[in-house]
Amino acid sequence: MIGAFYQPQAVLADLSTLQTLPQRELSAGMAEVVKYGALGDADFFTWLEQNMPDLMAQHPEKLAQAVYHCCKMKADIVAQDETEQGIRAWLNLGHTFGHVIEAEMGYGVWLHGEAVAAGTVLAARLSEQLGKTTAADTQRIAALLETAKLPAAPRSLRLKNGLNT
């Protein structure tokens, strides 16, 4: 039915497939994991800071915890806003800037997750300028992304709104 929304009855997450990824692809996926910590779950963000090296080394128990937590957060957000009229837009954190980065750098230069990582830092900087977060928050996000071997800024991208990198 066109225009109908149906939530999944189950989600299958086979973590063994992550072992088939090149390191760069694994890192790119971690941009989404960091996003969930940055969405306001301070405890999860701190857990990520403490456990990112283990996640990057693909420790099974830590990966399972992270994937479970991210899936639960997404399900909770989507359940609150199935048609993306409010809180569900939070799931786009880093993506708006990330899409600009991809377009300006040329598609394929960076992986999508790499652009989203840098976009998340730009979104944090914008949030600072709006008085919603602090420079320390942005620094923590950038440091965590860098621990995941992700870029915290695009190379020589000049944005018209003063958020140059």
CSV table of C-alpha atoms in Angstrom, one decimal:
chain,number,residue,atom,x,y,z
A,1,MET,CA,0.0,0.0,0.0
A,2,ILE,CA,1.5,3.4,-1.0
A,3,GLY,CA,2.0,5.7,1.9
A,4,ALA,CA,1.7,3.0,4.5
A,5,PHE,CA,4.3,2.6,7.3
A,6,TYR,CA,5.0,-0.8,8.7
A,7,GLN,CA,7.7,-1.4,11.4
A,8,PRO,CA,9.8,-4.6,11.2
A,9,GLN,CA,8.8,-7.5,13.3
A,10,ALA,CA,12.4,-8.5,13.8
A,11,VAL,CA,15.9,-7.4,13.0
A,12,LEU,CA,18.7,-9.8,12.1
A,13,ALA,CA,22.2,-8.6,12.9
A,14,ASP,CA,24.9,-11.1,11.9
A,15,LEU,CA,28.0,-9.5,13.4
A,16,SER,CA,30.2,-12.1,11.8
A,17,THR,CA,29.7,-10.2,8.5
A,18,LEU,CA,31.6,-7.3,9.9
A,19,GLN,CA,34.8,-9.5,9.7
A,20,THR,CA,34.5,-9.4,5.9
A,21,LEU,CA,34.9,-5.7,5.8
A,22,PRO,CA,38.0,-3.8,5.1
A,23,GLN,CA,39.1,-1.6,8.0
A,24,ARG,CA,38.0,1.6,6.2
A,25,GLU,CA,34.5,0.3,5.8
A,26,LEU,CA,34.3,-0.8,9.4
A,27,SER,CA,35.4,2.7,10.4
A,28,ALA,CA,32.8,4.3,8.1
A,29,GLY,CA,30.1,2.3,9.9
A,30,MET,CA,31.2,3.5,13.2
A,31,ALA,CA,30.1,7.0,12.3
A,32,GLU,CA,26.5,5.8,12.8
A,33,VAL,CA,27.4,4.2,16.1
A,34,VAL,CA,29.0,7.5,17.3
A,35,LYS,CA,25.9,9.4,16.1
A,36,TYR,CA,23.7,7.5,18.6
A,37,GLY,CA,26.0,8.5,21.5
A,38,ALA,CA,25.9,12.1,20.3
A,39,LEU,CA,22.1,12.1,20.1
A,40,GLY,CA,21.9,12.7,23.8
A,41,ASP,CA,22.8,9.3,25.4
A,42,ALA,CA,25.7,10.5,27.6
A,43,ASP,CA,26.2,7.1,29.2
A,44,PHE,CA,26.5,5.4,25.8
A,45,PHE,CA,28.8,8.2,24.5
A,46,THR,CA,31.1,7.6,27.5
A,47,TRP,CA,30.9,3.9,27.0
A,48,LEU,CA,32.0,4.4,23.3
A,49,GLU,CA,34.9,6.6,24.4
A,50,GLN,CA,36.0,3.8,26.8
A,51,ASN,CA,35.4,0.9,24.3
A,52,MET,CA,36.1,2.2,20.8
A,53,PRO,CA,39.5,0.5,20.5
A,54,ASP,CA,37.7,-2.8,21.4
A,55,LEU,CA,35.0,-2.1,18.9
A,56,MET,CA,37.5,-1.4,16.2
A,57,ALA,CA,39.3,-4.6,17.1
A,58,GLN,CA,35.9,-6.3,16.6
A,59,HIS,CA,35.6,-7.8,20.1
A,60,PRO,CA,32.3,-9.7,19.8
A,61,GLU,CA,30.7,-8.9,23.1
A,62,LYS,CA,31.4,-5.1,22.7
A,63,LEU,CA,30.2,-5.1,19.1
A,64,ALA,CA,27.0,-6.9,20.2
A,65,GLN,CA,26.4,-4.3,23.0
A,66,ALA,CA,26.9,-1.4,20.6
A,67,VAL,CA,24.7,-2.9,17.8
A,68,TYR,CA,22.0,-3.8,20.3
A,69,HIS,CA,22.0,-0.3,21.8
A,70,CYS,CA,22.0,1.5,18.5
A,71,CYS,CA,19.1,-0.7,17.2
A,72,LYS,CA,17.1,-0.1,20.4
A,73,MET,CA,17.7,3.7,20.2
A,74,LYS,CA,16.6,3.7,16.5
A,75,ALA,CA,13.5,1.6,17.3
A,76,ASP,CA,12.6,3.9,20.2
A,77,ILE,CA,13.0,7.1,18.1
A,78,VAL,CA,11.1,5.6,15.1
A,79,ALA,CA,8.3,4.4,17.3
A,80,GLN,CA,7.9,8.0,18.6
A,81,ASP,CA,7.8,9.5,15.1
A,82,GLU,CA,7.0,7.0,12.4
A,83,THR,CA,6.4,9.6,9.7
A,84,GLU,CA,9.5,11.8,10.5
A,85,GLN,CA,7.6,14.9,11.7
A,86,GLY,CA,9.8,15.5,14.7
A,87,ILE,CA,12.3,13.5,16.7
A,88,ARG,CA,13.0,11.1,13.9
A,89,ALA,CA,14.9,13.8,12.1
A,90,TRP,CA,17.6,13.4,14.8
A,91,LEU,CA,18.6,10.3,12.9
A,92,ASN,CA,19.9,12.5,10.2
A,93,LEU,CA,22.7,13.9,12.4
A,94,GLY,CA,25.7,14.5,10.3
A,95,HIS,CA,24.0,13.5,7.1
A,96,THR,CA,23.0,17.0,5.9
A,97,PHE,CA,26.5,18.3,6.1
A,98,GLY,CA,27.8,14.9,5.0
A,99,HIS,CA,25.8,15.0,1.8
A,100,VAL,CA,27.3,18.5,1.0
A,101,ILE,CA,30.8,17.1,1.7
A,102,GLU,CA,30.2,14.2,-0.7
A,103,ALA,CA,28.9,16.5,-3.4
A,104,GLU,CA,31.7,19.1,-3.0
A,105,MET,CA,34.5,16.5,-2.8
A,106,GLY,CA,33.1,14.3,-5.5
A,107,TYR,CA,31.1,11.2,-4.8
A,108,GLY,CA,33.4,8.2,-4.1
A,109,VAL,CA,36.3,10.2,-2.8
A,110,TRP,CA,35.1,9.5,0.8
A,111,LEU,CA,32.9,6.7,1.9
A,112,HIS,CA,29.4,7.9,3.1
A,113,GLY,CA,30.3,7.2,6.7
A,114,GLU,CA,33.5,9.3,6.4
A,115,ALA,CA,31.4,12.2,5.1
A,116,VAL,CA,28.8,11.7,7.9
A,117,ALA,CA,31.6,11.7,10.5
A,118,ALA,CA,32.9,15.1,9.3
A,119,GLY,CA,29.3,16.3,8.9
A,120,THR,CA,28.6,15.3,12.5
A,121,VAL,CA,31.5,17.5,13.7
A,122,LEU,CA,30.2,20.4,11.5
A,123,ALA,CA,26.7,19.9,13.0
A,124,ALA,CA,28.3,20.0,16.5
A,125,ARG,CA,30.1,23.3,15.6
A,126,LEU,CA,26.8,24.8,14.4
A,127,SER,CA,25.1,23.7,17.6
A,128,GLU,CA,27.9,25.5,19.5
A,129,GLN,CA,27.2,28.7,17.5
A,130,LEU,CA,23.5,28.4,18.4
A,131,GLY,CA,24.4,28.0,22.1
A,132,LYS,CA,23.0,24.4,22.3
A,133,THR,CA,26.3,22.6,23.1
A,134,THR,CA,29.9,23.5,24.1
A,135,ALA,CA,33.3,23.4,22.4
A,136,ALA,CA,34.1,20.6,24.8
A,137,ASP,CA,31.2,18.6,23.4
A,138,THR,CA,32.5,19.1,19.8
A,139,GLN,CA,36.0,18.1,20.8
A,140,ARG,CA,34.8,14.9,22.4
A,141,ILE,CA,32.8,14.0,19.3
A,142,ALA,CA,35.8,14.7,17.0
A,143,ALA,CA,38.2,12.8,19.3
A,144,LEU,CA,35.9,9.7,19.3
A,145,LEU,CA,35.5,9.8,15.6
A,146,GLU,CA,39.2,10.0,15.2
A,147,THR,CA,39.7,7.1,17.5
A,148,ALA,CA,37.4,5.2,15.1
A,149,LYS,CA,39.9,6.3,12.3
A,150,LEU,CA,37.3,8.7,10.8
A,151,PRO,CA,37.9,12.3,9.6
A,152,ALA,CA,36.7,15.0,11.9
A,153,ALA,CA,36.7,17.6,9.1
A,154,PRO,CA,36.7,17.6,5.3
A,155,ARG,CA,39.8,18.7,3.4
A,156,SER,CA,39.7,22.3,2.4
A,157,LEU,CA,35.9,22.6,2.1
A,158,ARG,CA,34.7,26.2,2.2
A,159,LEU,CA,31.1,26.6,3.3
A,160,LYS,CA,29.4,30.0,2.8
A,161,ASN,CA,27.9,30.1,6.3
A,162,GLY,CA,31.2,30.5,8.2
A,163,LEU,CA,31.7,26.8,9.2
A,164,ASN,CA,34.8,26.5,7.1
A,165,THR,CA,37.2,23.7,7.8
